[in-house]
Amino acid sequence: WSSDVCSSDLSSGFTFISRQTASAGSSVDFNGVFTSTYQSYLVIVENLSGSAVSDLQLQLKYSTSTTQTTGYYGNSFSAAFNSSSLSSTQSSNASQFTIISQGLYNASSDPASVQMLISPAGNSSVRTTYHGTGFNPNTGGGVFFGGTCSSQTYTGFLLKPSTGTFTGSVTVYGLAKS
């Protein structure tokens, strides 16, 4: 691998789709961002803080704006800097998927970041999966992974706190198929 090859692949592989910013919002809603142009999507959440200690939750959307409220499976694991114990949150046919569990993003002085891959989003014959990492420089970090139980052509997603409001920016990139 030469550095020229890697740089070339990165610059041509990601395409900016959309960016939204929430300021003390109850959700960030992306409709129509998943299309047949891309199979996989990179979601970057920056400067995430909340009004209360809360979970960050994901719900997928289909038929442009219909929110799926069942069939989420997976796990999220987190560890605080000041603890040797690992906490976990399991989703089993849940109404949403927990990306980051409580306490990892409630401080506005040390906002969190999340990186998530959603794939395949626009293919009705394959179940969609999501996985990634979250990190807060003050409290700790975590990993998450999961999927849906049904094969659906998803067109977007919703991010929301389990309680209160949140502030942050969310950017969606499409990953080139070839």
XYZ file of C-alpha atoms in Angstrom:
178
model
C 0.000 0.000 0.000
C 1.352 3.380 -0.921
C 0.158 6.554 0.767
C -0.965 7.858 -2.646
C -3.357 4.912 -3.072
C -4.872 5.297 0.400
C -5.341 9.055 0.049
C -6.965 8.605 -3.341
C -9.380 5.979 -2.025
C -10.456 8.124 0.925
C -11.092 11.257 -1.081
C -13.204 9.486 -3.690
C -14.986 7.047 -1.345
C -16.960 9.441 0.890
C -19.691 11.763 -0.341
C -21.300 14.384 1.884
C -25.072 13.776 2.086
C -26.463 16.020 4.832
C -25.651 17.863 8.073
C -27.981 19.020 10.829
C -27.387 20.758 14.132
C -29.583 20.383 17.199
C -29.613 23.086 19.853
C -31.495 21.849 22.917
C -33.552 19.675 20.565
C -35.608 16.575 21.259
C -34.322 14.803 18.121
C -32.389 15.080 14.872
C -34.419 13.687 11.989
C -32.918 12.659 8.637
C -35.493 11.821 5.936
C -34.534 10.632 2.469
C -30.767 10.425 3.085
C -30.492 6.692 2.299
C -30.920 5.963 -1.420
C -29.869 3.306 -3.911
C -26.807 5.423 -4.769
C -24.982 4.101 -1.676
C -25.211 0.901 0.309
C -23.387 2.046 3.458
C -23.422 5.331 5.360
C -21.042 6.903 7.834
C -22.728 9.029 10.531
C -20.560 11.416 12.576
C -21.968 13.090 15.708
C -19.891 15.984 17.082
C -20.091 18.192 20.181
C -22.870 16.091 21.708
C -24.147 17.245 25.101
C -27.460 16.844 26.883
C -29.714 18.623 29.337
C -29.837 15.490 31.515
C -28.035 12.194 31.964
C -29.582 10.253 29.117
C -29.148 7.509 26.515
C -28.562 8.415 22.864
C -31.031 6.386 20.817
C -31.370 5.437 17.128
C -34.522 4.676 15.137
C -34.494 3.902 11.406
C -37.007 5.329 8.917
C -38.638 3.858 5.812
C -41.086 5.130 3.179
C -39.300 8.475 3.518
C -40.688 9.489 6.929
C -42.152 6.462 8.773
C -40.226 5.663 11.964
C -39.695 1.974 12.791
C -40.689 1.477 16.431
C -39.899 -2.217 16.922
C -37.350 -4.849 15.994
C -34.030 -3.364 17.181
C -31.402 -5.806 18.472
C -27.859 -5.387 19.718
C -25.599 -4.296 22.549
C -23.729 -1.230 23.686
C -20.845 -1.373 26.145
C -19.242 1.521 27.987
C -16.530 2.096 30.539
C -15.887 5.187 32.644
C -12.344 6.461 33.091
C -12.576 6.157 36.870
C -13.929 2.606 36.973
C -12.710 -0.852 36.046
C -16.227 -2.120 35.448
C -17.948 -2.346 32.080
C -21.638 -1.506 31.747
C -23.847 -2.862 29.007
C -27.240 -2.147 27.516
C -29.025 -4.817 25.494
C -31.718 -4.175 22.890
C -33.949 -7.152 22.141
C -36.898 -6.365 19.865
C -36.745 -2.863 21.327
C -38.556 0.254 20.091
C -35.160 1.919 19.499
C -31.469 1.077 19.739
C -29.326 2.535 22.528
C -26.110 3.881 20.979
C -24.544 5.420 24.089
C -25.702 4.547 27.581
C -26.266 7.035 30.376
C -23.559 9.380 31.501
C -21.325 9.449 28.456
C -22.588 12.719 27.043
C -24.353 14.813 29.671
C -21.586 17.394 30.252
C -21.599 20.396 27.929
C -18.062 21.309 29.032
C -16.748 18.022 27.579
C -19.026 17.107 24.672
C -19.013 13.585 23.259
C -18.502 12.295 19.736
C -19.955 9.244 17.979
C -18.953 7.481 14.767
C -21.436 4.981 13.307
C -21.631 2.846 10.162
C -25.121 1.903 8.925
C -25.141 -0.816 6.253
C -26.894 -1.833 4.041
C -29.570 0.825 4.336
C -31.339 0.765 0.980
C -31.623 -2.963 0.279
C -34.888 -4.673 1.178
C -33.473 -8.212 0.878
C -30.768 -7.779 3.569
C -31.119 -6.855 7.243
C -29.570 -3.508 8.169
C -26.795 -3.361 10.761
C -25.223 -0.495 12.711
C -22.043 -0.337 14.757
C -19.561 2.198 16.021
C -17.938 3.978 18.930
C -18.675 6.880 21.239
C -16.296 8.876 23.413
C -16.432 11.659 25.992
C -13.058 13.091 27.085
C -14.332 13.551 30.645
C -16.300 10.394 31.366
C -15.195 7.520 29.096
C -16.088 5.657 25.967
C -18.037 2.809 24.501
C -18.752 0.560 21.550
C -22.062 -0.564 20.092
C -23.375 -2.986 17.484
C -26.755 -4.218 16.380
C -29.254 -4.756 13.620
C -32.905 -4.933 12.720
C -35.027 -8.071 12.629
C -36.738 -7.257 9.342
C -35.525 -6.721 5.807
C -36.611 -3.186 4.921
C -35.536 -0.467 2.534
C -34.578 2.251 4.996
C -34.543 5.864 3.830
C -33.330 7.704 6.928
C -32.963 7.733 10.692
C -33.757 9.600 13.887
C -31.368 10.288 16.796
C -32.844 11.289 20.145
C -32.056 11.393 23.854
C -34.055 9.060 26.113
C -34.857 12.061 28.353
C -34.404 15.798 28.101
C -32.849 17.525 25.120
C -29.509 17.449 23.391
C -27.176 19.701 21.420
C -24.745 18.649 18.705
C -24.070 18.299 14.982
C -24.772 15.193 12.905
C -23.228 14.626 9.464
C -24.081 11.803 7.041
C -21.703 10.562 4.334
C -22.428 7.963 1.656
C -19.719 5.382 0.975
C -19.008 4.595 -2.682
C -20.123 1.121 -3.795
C -17.007 0.554 -5.865
